[in-house]
Amino acid sequence: MGTVAQRVESLALSGISSIPKEYVRPKEELTNIGNIFDEEKKQGPQVPTIDIKEINSSDEFVRRNCREKLKKAAEEWGVMNLVNHGISEELLNRLKKAGETFFKLPIEEKEKYANDQSDGKIQGYGSKLANNASGQLEWEDYFFHCIFPEDKRDLSIWPKTPADYTEVTTEYAKELRGLASKIMEVLSLELGLEGGRLEKEVGGMEELLLQMKINYYPICPQPELALGVEAHTDVSSLTFLLHNMVPGLQLFYEGKWVTAKCVPGSILMHIGDTIEILSNGKYKSILHRGLVNKEKVRISWAVFCEPPKEKIILKPLPELVTEIEPARFPPRTFAQHIHHKLFRKSEEEKKDDPKI
């Protein structure tokens, strides 16, 4: 076994009143971390809520109207709450119940599923290891696993408790994969491309991976000093997010952090870097982060729809590149894109940190 990370849940349960310095954000960041419950009440710009019930309506006017709203949200925000998405509330509740039940197990039970990041084994139960010179950590534990296609799963590391975990997660994965196709079709058509184009470019049914990360954010004694997840954009094509109705997600919109309000029955969807690149920046991958609080545990279920790491070269689609709008991104494989982001981040940290 490699290094076992400190579980944030055990820190939270230990009764500490101040958090270890590794979890305290740099001072320039601390100026804009507020109380999430106050932030949620603020007026101002709101993450769009898109009703996709009529996305394939036989009435052309109704259909156009629905697709237009989706396109506008993808261009302006790159994030939206989807309602009437076609996945039953009963299934969503079963999925959440399964994840909550797993995370209610004692830590030593969950440790049986521990991943080993130093050995490249990222699936399983984990917490962030300090991977940068500042040693900065995030206030969360998680469970990470590939849930689709079925032949690419490793069921041996999936939770055995609750007993229906595999069944409910498998069902959700299938439903979500259908929803991803439906969304990508509309995003393709709205770019003036054939409906199946984006789906094909990210690997299609065989190769597009659905990776689920259940994020568990324990209660934090000093939430104004920490982050559950630091600011980042998703590398995925699309990300779909459910949560337990505790606020925490913030989006960096027009130069300010905007808190996503909890919309019952919705699935929050992000456009990831992959689709931003393919669309040559027409669709946005928005910077976002997660805040924590001292009153309620927050749990979210993120599913990242990721292209294969090496098989596909990601670059702006030639139809979308003109003299007036040249390619905004160089060609890279998905693996190279991830590497480039990490390298760029470490370079920025070196600039910011006189110790390095």
mmCIF file of C-alpha atoms in Angstrom:
data_model
loop_
_atom_site.group_PDB
_atom_site.id
_atom_site.type_symbol
_atom_site.label_atom_id
_atom_site.label_comp_id
_atom_site.label_asym_id
_atom_site.label_seq_id
_atom_site.Cartn_x
_atom_site.Cartn_y
_atom_site.Cartn_z
ATOM 1 C CA MET A 1 0.000 0.000 0.000
ATOM 2 C CA GLY A 2 1.112 3.556 -0.694
ATOM 3 C CA THR A 3 0.363 6.540 1.507
ATOM 4 C CA VAL A 4 -3.056 6.479 3.113
ATOM 5 C CA ALA A 5 -4.556 9.928 3.061
ATOM 6 C CA GLN A 6 -6.021 11.485 6.188
ATOM 7 C CA ARG A 7 -9.807 10.998 6.074
ATOM 8 C CA VAL A 8 -11.532 14.337 6.444
ATOM 9 C CA GLU A 9 -14.468 12.614 8.123
ATOM 10 C CA SER A 10 -12.205 11.387 10.950
ATOM 11 C CA LEU A 11 -10.870 14.932 11.415
ATOM 12 C CA ALA A 12 -14.420 16.267 11.544
ATOM 13 C CA LEU A 13 -15.466 13.604 14.084
ATOM 14 C CA SER A 14 -12.404 14.213 16.290
ATOM 15 C CA GLY A 15 -13.961 17.357 17.750
ATOM 16 C CA ILE A 16 -11.321 19.835 16.559
ATOM 17 C CA SER A 17 -12.381 23.487 16.672
ATOM 18 C CA SER A 18 -9.777 24.721 14.194
ATOM 19 C CA ILE A 19 -8.699 23.023 10.982
ATOM 20 C CA PRO A 20 -5.119 21.906 10.172
ATOM 21 C CA LYS A 21 -3.163 24.436 8.144
ATOM 22 C CA GLU A 22 -3.098 22.194 5.030
ATOM 23 C CA TYR A 23 -6.845 22.855 4.651
ATOM 24 C CA VAL A 24 -6.614 26.644 5.006
ATOM 25 C CA ARG A 25 -6.853 28.392 1.636
ATOM 26 C CA PRO A 26 -4.289 31.010 0.533
ATOM 27 C CA LYS A 27 -5.104 34.492 1.825
ATOM 28 C CA GLU A 28 -6.089 35.949 -1.574
ATOM 29 C CA GLU A 29 -8.778 33.255 -1.794
ATOM 30 C CA LEU A 30 -10.103 33.768 1.732
ATOM 31 C CA THR A 31 -11.522 37.180 0.852
ATOM 32 C CA ASN A 32 -14.301 35.592 -1.237
ATOM 33 C CA ILE A 33 -15.344 32.524 0.793
ATOM 34 C CA GLY A 34 -18.604 33.356 2.561
ATOM 35 C CA ASN A 35 -21.261 31.472 4.516
ATOM 36 C CA ILE A 36 -22.908 29.199 1.940
ATOM 37 C CA PHE A 37 -26.411 29.542 3.450
ATOM 38 C CA ASP A 38 -26.202 33.365 3.247
ATOM 39 C CA GLU A 39 -24.707 33.129 -0.241
ATOM 40 C CA GLU A 40 -27.566 30.910 -1.411
ATOM 41 C CA LYS A 41 -30.127 33.603 -0.467
ATOM 42 C CA LYS A 42 -28.450 36.294 -2.542
ATOM 43 C CA GLN A 43 -30.204 37.820 -5.512
ATOM 44 C CA GLY A 44 -28.384 38.393 -8.780
ATOM 45 C CA PRO A 45 -27.549 36.091 -11.693
ATOM 46 C CA GLN A 46 -28.866 32.535 -11.273
ATOM 47 C CA VAL A 47 -27.789 29.264 -12.894
ATOM 48 C CA PRO A 48 -30.387 28.709 -15.663
ATOM 49 C CA THR A 49 -33.009 25.986 -15.196
ATOM 50 C CA ILE A 50 -33.833 24.280 -18.489
ATOM 51 C CA ASP A 51 -36.972 22.183 -18.927
ATOM 52 C CA ILE A 52 -36.020 19.548 -21.504
ATOM 53 C CA LYS A 53 -39.385 17.794 -21.622
ATOM 54 C CA GLU A 54 -40.079 19.178 -25.121
ATOM 55 C CA ILE A 55 -36.571 18.653 -26.508
ATOM 56 C CA ASN A 56 -37.902 16.151 -29.077
ATOM 57 C CA SER A 57 -41.448 17.529 -29.385
ATOM 58 C CA SER A 58 -43.231 16.900 -32.689
ATOM 59 C CA ASP A 59 -44.326 20.553 -32.625
ATOM 60 C CA GLU A 60 -41.474 22.331 -34.378
ATOM 61 C CA PHE A 61 -41.999 25.665 -32.620
ATOM 62 C CA VAL A 62 -42.061 24.051 -29.155
ATOM 63 C CA ARG A 63 -39.019 21.911 -29.967
ATOM 64 C CA ARG A 64 -37.016 24.854 -31.352
ATOM 65 C CA ASN A 65 -37.828 26.948 -28.305
ATOM 66 C CA CYS A 66 -36.646 24.236 -25.912
ATOM 67 C CA ARG A 67 -33.399 23.602 -27.833
ATOM 68 C CA GLU A 68 -32.694 27.303 -28.141
ATOM 69 C CA LYS A 69 -32.793 27.664 -24.327
ATOM 70 C CA LEU A 70 -30.403 24.746 -23.897
ATOM 71 C CA LYS A 71 -28.005 26.230 -26.452
ATOM 72 C CA LYS A 72 -28.130 29.692 -24.834
ATOM 73 C CA ALA A 73 -27.373 28.218 -21.388
ATOM 74 C CA ALA A 74 -24.453 26.202 -22.841
ATOM 75 C CA GLU A 75 -23.025 29.320 -24.517
ATOM 76 C CA GLU A 76 -23.544 31.813 -21.703
ATOM 77 C CA TRP A 77 -23.085 29.705 -18.574
ATOM 78 C CA GLY A 78 -21.879 26.223 -19.490
ATOM 79 C CA VAL A 79 -23.905 24.949 -16.544
ATOM 80 C CA MET A 80 -27.643 24.451 -16.006
ATOM 81 C CA ASN A 81 -30.247 22.656 -13.921
ATOM 82 C CA LEU A 82 -32.093 20.145 -16.113
ATOM 83 C CA VAL A 83 -35.707 19.442 -15.152
ATOM 84 C CA ASN A 84 -38.116 16.953 -16.762
ATOM 85 C CA HIS A 85 -34.988 15.046 -17.764
ATOM 86 C CA GLY A 86 -36.802 11.722 -17.960
ATOM 87 C CA ILE A 87 -34.990 9.937 -15.110
ATOM 88 C CA SER A 88 -37.502 8.959 -12.450
ATOM 89 C CA GLU A 89 -37.377 10.604 -9.052
ATOM 90 C CA GLU A 90 -37.700 7.158 -7.513
ATOM 91 C CA LEU A 91 -34.427 6.024 -9.167
ATOM 92 C CA LEU A 92 -32.627 9.239 -8.150
ATOM 93 C CA ASN A 93 -33.774 8.751 -4.550
ATOM 94 C CA ARG A 94 -32.622 5.106 -4.547
ATOM 95 C CA LEU A 95 -29.223 6.136 -5.911
ATOM 96 C CA LYS A 96 -28.808 8.821 -3.239
ATOM 97 C CA LYS A 97 -29.948 6.446 -0.504
ATOM 98 C CA ALA A 98 -27.348 3.880 -1.637
ATOM 99 C CA GLY A 99 -24.491 6.412 -1.519
ATOM 100 C CA GLU A 100 -25.623 7.839 1.816
ATOM 101 C CA THR A 101 -25.805 4.319 3.280
ATOM 102 C CA PHE A 102 -22.256 3.551 2.160
ATOM 103 C CA PHE A 103 -20.899 6.783 3.643
ATOM 104 C CA LYS A 104 -22.725 6.116 6.945
ATOM 105 C CA LEU A 105 -20.564 2.999 7.415
ATOM 106 C CA PRO A 106 -17.779 3.325 9.996
ATOM 107 C CA ILE A 107 -14.549 4.673 8.477
ATOM 108 C CA GLU A 108 -12.747 1.352 9.061
ATOM 109 C CA GLU A 109 -15.452 -0.398 6.967
ATOM 110 C CA LYS A 110 -14.994 2.119 4.146
ATOM 111 C CA GLU A 111 -11.201 1.692 4.340
ATOM 112 C CA LYS A 112 -11.664 -1.822 2.916
ATOM 113 C CA TYR A 113 -12.411 -0.035 -0.371
ATOM 114 C CA ALA A 114 -9.481 2.411 -0.123
ATOM 115 C CA ASN A 115 -7.780 3.385 -3.351
ATOM 116 C CA ASP A 116 -4.001 3.661 -3.707
ATOM 117 C CA GLN A 117 -3.284 6.846 -5.616
ATOM 118 C CA SER A 118 0.495 6.531 -5.338
ATOM 119 C CA ASP A 119 0.182 3.244 -7.239
ATOM 120 C CA GLY A 120 -2.121 4.766 -9.878
ATOM 121 C CA LYS A 121 -5.197 2.952 -8.504
ATOM 122 C CA ILE A 122 -7.695 5.787 -8.340
ATOM 123 C CA GLN A 123 -10.917 3.786 -8.130
ATOM 124 C CA GLY A 124 -12.392 3.295 -4.672
ATOM 125 C CA TYR A 125 -12.647 5.227 -1.402
ATOM 126 C CA GLY A 126 -10.248 8.142 -1.137
ATOM 127 C CA SER A 127 -9.260 11.615 -0.012
ATOM 128 C CA LYS A 128 -6.965 14.057 -1.715
ATOM 129 C CA LEU A 129 -3.247 13.550 -1.209
ATOM 130 C CA ALA A 130 -1.070 16.655 -1.183
ATOM 131 C CA ASN A 131 0.124 16.714 -4.785
ATOM 132 C CA ASN A 132 1.612 20.179 -4.897
ATOM 133 C CA ALA A 133 4.305 22.066 -3.071
ATOM 134 C CA SER A 134 1.872 24.066 -0.958
ATOM 135 C CA GLY A 135 0.511 20.768 0.402
ATOM 136 C CA GLN A 136 -2.991 22.183 -0.017
ATOM 137 C CA LEU A 137 -5.856 19.812 0.870
ATOM 138 C CA GLU A 138 -9.612 19.859 0.318
ATOM 139 C CA TRP A 139 -12.363 19.230 2.864
ATOM 140 C CA GLU A 140 -13.845 16.067 1.342
ATOM 141 C CA ASP A 141 -13.638 12.296 1.086
ATOM 142 C CA TYR A 142 -14.969 10.499 -1.975
ATOM 143 C CA PHE A 143 -15.754 7.231 -3.721
ATOM 144 C CA PHE A 144 -14.685 7.018 -7.374
ATOM 145 C CA HIS A 145 -15.524 4.328 -9.945
ATOM 146 C CA CYS A 146 -16.232 3.779 -13.633
ATOM 147 C CA ILE A 147 -19.939 2.948 -14.082
ATOM 148 C CA PHE A 148 -20.335 2.696 -17.909
ATOM 149 C CA PRO A 149 -19.819 0.948 -20.348
ATOM 150 C CA GLU A 150 -20.525 -2.206 -18.366
ATOM 151 C CA ASP A 151 -17.514 -4.098 -19.773
ATOM 152 C CA LYS A 152 -15.143 -1.399 -18.481
ATOM 153 C CA ARG A 153 -16.326 -1.579 -14.869
ATOM 154 C CA ASP A 154 -14.455 -3.276 -12.024
ATOM 155 C CA LEU A 155 -17.312 -4.501 -9.841
ATOM 156 C CA SER A 156 -14.858 -6.006 -7.348
ATOM 157 C CA ILE A 157 -14.209 -2.551 -5.879
ATOM 158 C CA TRP A 158 -17.873 -1.440 -5.778
ATOM 159 C CA PRO A 159 -19.544 -1.163 -2.348
ATOM 160 C CA LYS A 160 -21.172 -4.384 -1.117
ATOM 161 C CA THR A 161 -23.200 -2.317 1.358
ATOM 162 C CA PRO A 162 -25.996 -1.523 0.718
ATOM 163 C CA ALA A 163 -26.890 -4.761 -1.075
ATOM 164 C CA ASP A 164 -28.624 -2.938 -3.957
ATOM 165 C CA TYR A 165 -25.697 -0.561 -4.629
ATOM 166 C CA THR A 166 -24.600 -2.230 -7.879
ATOM 167 C CA GLU A 167 -28.141 -2.682 -9.184
ATOM 168 C CA VAL A 168 -29.242 0.912 -8.625
ATOM 169 C CA THR A 169 -25.965 2.428 -9.871
ATOM 170 C CA THR A 170 -26.064 0.273 -13.025
ATOM 171 C CA GLU A 171 -29.619 1.400 -13.748
ATOM 172 C CA TYR A 172 -28.740 5.066 -13.187
ATOM 173 C CA ALA A 173 -25.678 4.731 -15.473
ATOM 174 C CA LYS A 174 -27.823 3.411 -18.343
ATOM 175 C CA GLU A 175 -30.411 6.165 -17.936
ATOM 176 C CA LEU A 176 -27.748 8.859 -17.708
ATOM 177 C CA ARG A 177 -25.942 7.544 -20.787
ATOM 178 C CA GLY A 178 -29.211 7.962 -22.717
ATOM 179 C CA LEU A 179 -29.615 11.500 -21.402
ATOM 180 C CA ALA A 180 -26.018 12.344 -22.408
ATOM 181 C CA SER A 181 -26.762 11.202 -25.984
ATOM 182 C CA LYS A 182 -29.907 13.291 -26.112
ATOM 183 C CA ILE A 183 -28.050 16.411 -24.906
ATOM 184 C CA MET A 184 -25.061 15.897 -27.207
ATOM 185 C CA GLU A 185 -27.373 15.480 -30.184
ATOM 186 C CA VAL A 186 -28.978 18.859 -29.560
ATOM 187 C CA LEU A 187 -25.622 20.554 -28.869
ATOM 188 C CA SER A 188 -24.358 19.153 -32.211
ATOM 189 C CA LEU A 189 -27.392 20.306 -34.187
ATOM 190 C CA GLU A 190 -27.185 23.765 -32.616
ATOM 191 C CA LEU A 191 -23.603 24.049 -33.904
ATOM 192 C CA GLY A 192 -24.898 23.310 -37.408
ATOM 193 C CA LEU A 193 -23.447 19.783 -37.343
ATOM 194 C CA GLU A 194 -25.113 16.400 -37.793
ATOM 195 C CA GLY A 195 -26.878 15.211 -34.645
ATOM 196 C CA GLY A 196 -24.485 12.336 -33.934
ATOM 197 C CA ARG A 197 -21.301 14.291 -34.454
ATOM 198 C CA LEU A 198 -20.264 15.298 -30.908
ATOM 199 C CA GLU A 199 -21.135 11.835 -29.595
ATOM 200 C CA LYS A 200 -18.913 10.258 -32.264
ATOM 201 C CA GLU A 201 -16.068 12.687 -31.513
ATOM 202 C CA VAL A 202 -16.025 11.751 -27.804
ATOM 203 C CA GLY A 203 -15.983 7.988 -28.371
ATOM 204 C CA GLY A 204 -19.594 6.913 -28.881
ATOM 205 C CA MET A 205 -21.333 4.141 -26.912
ATOM 206 C CA GLU A 206 -18.243 1.903 -26.787
ATOM 207 C CA GLU A 207 -15.597 4.358 -25.652
ATOM 208 C CA LEU A 208 -17.165 7.280 -23.745
ATOM 209 C CA LEU A 209 -16.539 6.485 -20.067
ATOM 210 C CA LEU A 210 -18.949 7.466 -17.300
ATOM 211 C CA GLN A 211 -16.917 7.961 -14.141
ATOM 212 C CA MET A 212 -18.871 8.482 -10.929
ATOM 213 C CA LYS A 213 -17.426 10.365 -7.981
ATOM 214 C CA ILE A 214 -19.507 10.510 -4.828
ATOM 215 C CA ASN A 215 -18.228 13.558 -2.933
ATOM 216 C CA TYR A 216 -18.682 13.519 0.853
ATOM 217 C CA TYR A 217 -18.153 16.890 2.543
ATOM 218 C CA PRO A 218 -18.148 16.506 6.350
ATOM 219 C CA ILE A 219 -19.167 19.327 8.671
ATOM 220 C CA CYS A 220 -16.283 21.800 8.933
ATOM 221 C CA PRO A 221 -15.527 23.802 12.120
ATOM 222 C CA GLN A 222 -14.077 26.726 10.100
ATOM 223 C CA PRO A 223 -15.866 26.647 6.745
ATOM 224 C CA GLU A 224 -14.835 30.215 5.871
ATOM 225 C CA LEU A 225 -11.190 29.040 5.704
ATOM 226 C CA ALA A 226 -11.590 25.868 3.625
ATOM 227 C CA LEU A 227 -12.946 24.575 0.324
ATOM 228 C CA GLY A 228 -14.555 21.212 -0.366
ATOM 229 C CA VAL A 229 -13.232 21.345 -3.923
ATOM 230 C CA GLU A 230 -10.912 24.050 -5.195
ATOM 231 C CA ALA A 231 -11.734 26.121 -8.276
ATOM 232 C CA HIS A 232 -11.437 24.092 -11.483
ATOM 233 C CA THR A 233 -13.122 23.379 -14.793
ATOM 234 C CA ASP A 234 -14.166 19.802 -15.601
ATOM 235 C CA VAL A 235 -12.098 18.007 -18.240
ATOM 236 C CA SER A 236 -15.097 15.856 -19.255
ATOM 237 C CA SER A 237 -17.403 16.281 -22.242
ATOM 238 C CA LEU A 238 -20.416 16.626 -19.936
ATOM 239 C CA THR A 239 -20.752 16.267 -16.156
ATOM 240 C CA PHE A 240 -24.048 15.413 -14.465
ATOM 241 C CA LEU A 241 -24.455 16.228 -10.770
ATOM 242 C CA LEU A 242 -26.969 15.261 -8.086
ATOM 243 C CA HIS A 243 -26.741 16.367 -4.462
ATOM 244 C CA ASN A 244 -28.511 15.937 -1.127
ATOM 245 C CA MET A 245 -30.083 19.424 -1.305
ATOM 246 C CA VAL A 246 -27.373 21.071 0.801
ATOM 247 C CA PRO A 247 -25.882 24.057 -1.074
ATOM 248 C CA GLY A 248 -22.148 24.251 -1.795
ATOM 249 C CA LEU A 249 -21.545 24.619 -5.521
ATOM 250 C CA GLN A 250 -20.359 28.010 -6.767
ATOM 251 C CA LEU A 251 -19.783 29.100 -10.376
ATOM 252 C CA PHE A 252 -17.432 31.878 -11.458
ATOM 253 C CA TYR A 253 -19.753 33.937 -13.665
ATOM 254 C CA GLU A 254 -18.909 37.384 -15.032
ATOM 255 C CA GLY A 255 -16.107 37.877 -12.523
ATOM 256 C CA LYS A 256 -18.072 36.849 -9.401
ATOM 257 C CA TRP A 257 -18.762 33.641 -7.488
ATOM 258 C CA VAL A 258 -22.452 32.744 -7.894
ATOM 259 C CA THR A 259 -24.010 30.100 -5.623
ATOM 260 C CA ALA A 260 -26.151 27.437 -7.306
ATOM 261 C CA LYS A 261 -29.540 27.272 -5.619
ATOM 262 C CA CYS A 262 -30.901 23.772 -4.910
ATOM 263 C CA VAL A 263 -33.612 22.922 -7.473
ATOM 264 C CA PRO A 264 -35.704 19.899 -6.381
ATOM 265 C CA GLY A 265 -35.839 17.032 -8.881
ATOM 266 C CA SER A 266 -33.192 18.566 -11.151
ATOM 267 C CA ILE A 267 -29.895 17.202 -12.433
ATOM 268 C CA LEU A 268 -27.224 19.858 -12.730
ATOM 269 C CA MET A 269 -25.200 19.598 -15.939
ATOM 270 C CA HIS A 270 -21.801 21.111 -16.763
ATOM 271 C CA ILE A 271 -20.274 21.481 -20.192
ATOM 272 C CA GLY A 272 -16.704 20.191 -19.754
ATOM 273 C CA ASP A 273 -13.444 21.198 -21.443
ATOM 274 C CA THR A 274 -13.809 18.445 -24.077
ATOM 275 C CA ILE A 275 -16.956 19.988 -25.584
ATOM 276 C CA GLU A 276 -15.611 23.503 -25.127
ATOM 277 C CA ILE A 277 -12.598 22.458 -27.256
ATOM 278 C CA LEU A 278 -14.630 20.620 -29.925
ATOM 279 C CA SER A 279 -17.012 23.606 -30.216
ATOM 280 C CA ASN A 280 -14.025 25.993 -30.478
ATOM 281 C CA GLY A 281 -15.193 27.834 -27.382
ATOM 282 C CA LYS A 282 -18.826 28.338 -28.448
ATOM 283 C CA TYR A 283 -19.937 26.271 -25.462
ATOM 284 C CA LYS A 284 -18.330 27.194 -22.136
ATOM 285 C CA SER A 285 -16.632 25.063 -19.504
ATOM 286 C CA ILE A 286 -17.200 27.202 -16.401
ATOM 287 C CA LEU A 287 -14.844 27.544 -13.433
ATOM 288 C CA HIS A 288 -16.511 26.196 -10.273
ATOM 289 C CA ARG A 289 -15.722 25.184 -6.701
ATOM 290 C CA GLY A 290 -17.381 23.665 -3.625
ATOM 291 C CA LEU A 291 -17.882 25.385 -0.274
ATOM 292 C CA VAL A 292 -18.426 23.559 3.016
ATOM 293 C CA ASN A 293 -20.380 24.471 6.148
ATOM 294 C CA LYS A 294 -20.557 23.763 9.878
ATOM 295 C CA GLU A 295 -24.194 22.626 10.030
ATOM 296 C CA LYS A 296 -24.882 19.925 7.444
ATOM 297 C CA VAL A 297 -22.965 17.192 5.674
ATOM 298 C CA ARG A 298 -23.129 17.710 1.909
ATOM 299 C CA ILE A 299 -23.015 14.790 -0.521
ATOM 300 C CA SER A 300 -22.944 15.086 -4.296
ATOM 301 C CA TRP A 301 -22.910 12.492 -7.059
ATOM 302 C CA ALA A 302 -20.885 13.679 -10.059
ATOM 303 C CA VAL A 303 -20.742 11.626 -13.253
ATOM 304 C CA PHE A 304 -18.018 12.709 -15.673
ATOM 305 C CA CYS A 305 -18.561 11.626 -19.284
ATOM 306 C CA GLU A 306 -14.972 11.272 -20.493
ATOM 307 C CA PRO A 307 -13.500 10.444 -23.899
ATOM 308 C CA PRO A 308 -10.840 7.689 -24.073
ATOM 309 C CA LYS A 309 -7.447 8.927 -22.888
ATOM 310 C CA GLU A 310 -5.343 8.204 -25.995
ATOM 311 C CA LYS A 311 -7.556 7.161 -28.905
ATOM 312 C CA ILE A 312 -8.968 10.511 -29.933
ATOM 313 C CA ILE A 313 -7.279 13.801 -30.771
ATOM 314 C CA LEU A 314 -9.334 16.634 -29.285
ATOM 315 C CA LYS A 315 -9.294 19.816 -31.311
ATOM 316 C CA PRO A 316 -11.838 22.322 -32.601
ATOM 317 C CA LEU A 317 -14.003 20.708 -35.282
ATOM 318 C CA PRO A 318 -12.871 21.923 -38.732
ATOM 319 C CA GLU A 319 -16.382 23.137 -39.633
ATOM 320 C CA LEU A 320 -16.214 25.584 -36.722
ATOM 321 C CA VAL A 321 -12.812 27.040 -37.596
ATOM 322 C CA THR A 322 -12.673 30.015 -39.986
ATOM 323 C CA GLU A 323 -10.317 32.894 -40.724
ATOM 324 C CA ILE A 324 -12.479 35.107 -38.540
ATOM 325 C CA GLU A 325 -12.666 32.468 -35.809
ATOM 326 C CA PRO A 326 -9.382 30.549 -35.855
ATOM 327 C CA ALA A 327 -8.831 27.463 -33.684
ATOM 328 C CA ARG A 328 -8.612 28.511 -30.036
ATOM 329 C CA PHE A 329 -7.154 25.213 -28.787
ATOM 330 C CA PRO A 330 -4.210 23.130 -30.054
ATOM 331 C CA PRO A 331 -4.745 19.422 -30.845
ATOM 332 C CA ARG A 332 -4.223 17.178 -27.799
ATOM 333 C CA THR A 333 -5.305 13.760 -26.644
ATOM 334 C CA PHE A 334 -7.501 13.727 -23.534
ATOM 335 C CA ALA A 335 -4.491 12.518 -21.510
ATOM 336 C CA GLN A 336 -2.358 15.383 -22.863
ATOM 337 C CA HIS A 337 -5.105 17.885 -22.025
ATOM 338 C CA ILE A 338 -5.178 16.683 -18.400
ATOM 339 C CA HIS A 339 -1.370 16.780 -18.224
ATOM 340 C CA HIS A 340 -1.308 20.289 -19.704
ATOM 341 C CA LYS A 341 -3.777 21.541 -17.065
ATOM 342 C CA LEU A 342 -1.785 20.016 -14.206
ATOM 343 C CA PHE A 343 1.495 21.371 -15.581
ATOM 344 C CA ARG A 344 0.028 24.841 -16.041
ATOM 345 C CA LYS A 345 -1.353 24.763 -12.504
ATOM 346 C CA SER A 346 1.996 23.783 -11.008
ATOM 347 C CA GLU A 347 3.714 26.546 -12.995
ATOM 348 C CA GLU A 348 1.222 29.071 -11.598
ATOM 349 C CA GLU A 349 1.826 27.789 -8.080
ATOM 350 C CA LYS A 350 5.568 28.266 -8.514
ATOM 351 C CA LYS A 351 4.985 31.888 -9.523
ATOM 352 C CA ASP A 352 2.741 32.433 -6.488
ATOM 353 C CA ASP A 353 4.908 30.633 -3.966
ATOM 354 C CA PRO A 354 8.326 32.170 -3.225
ATOM 355 C CA LYS A 355 9.381 28.931 -1.461
ATOM 356 C CA ILE A 356 9.480 26.900 -4.680
#
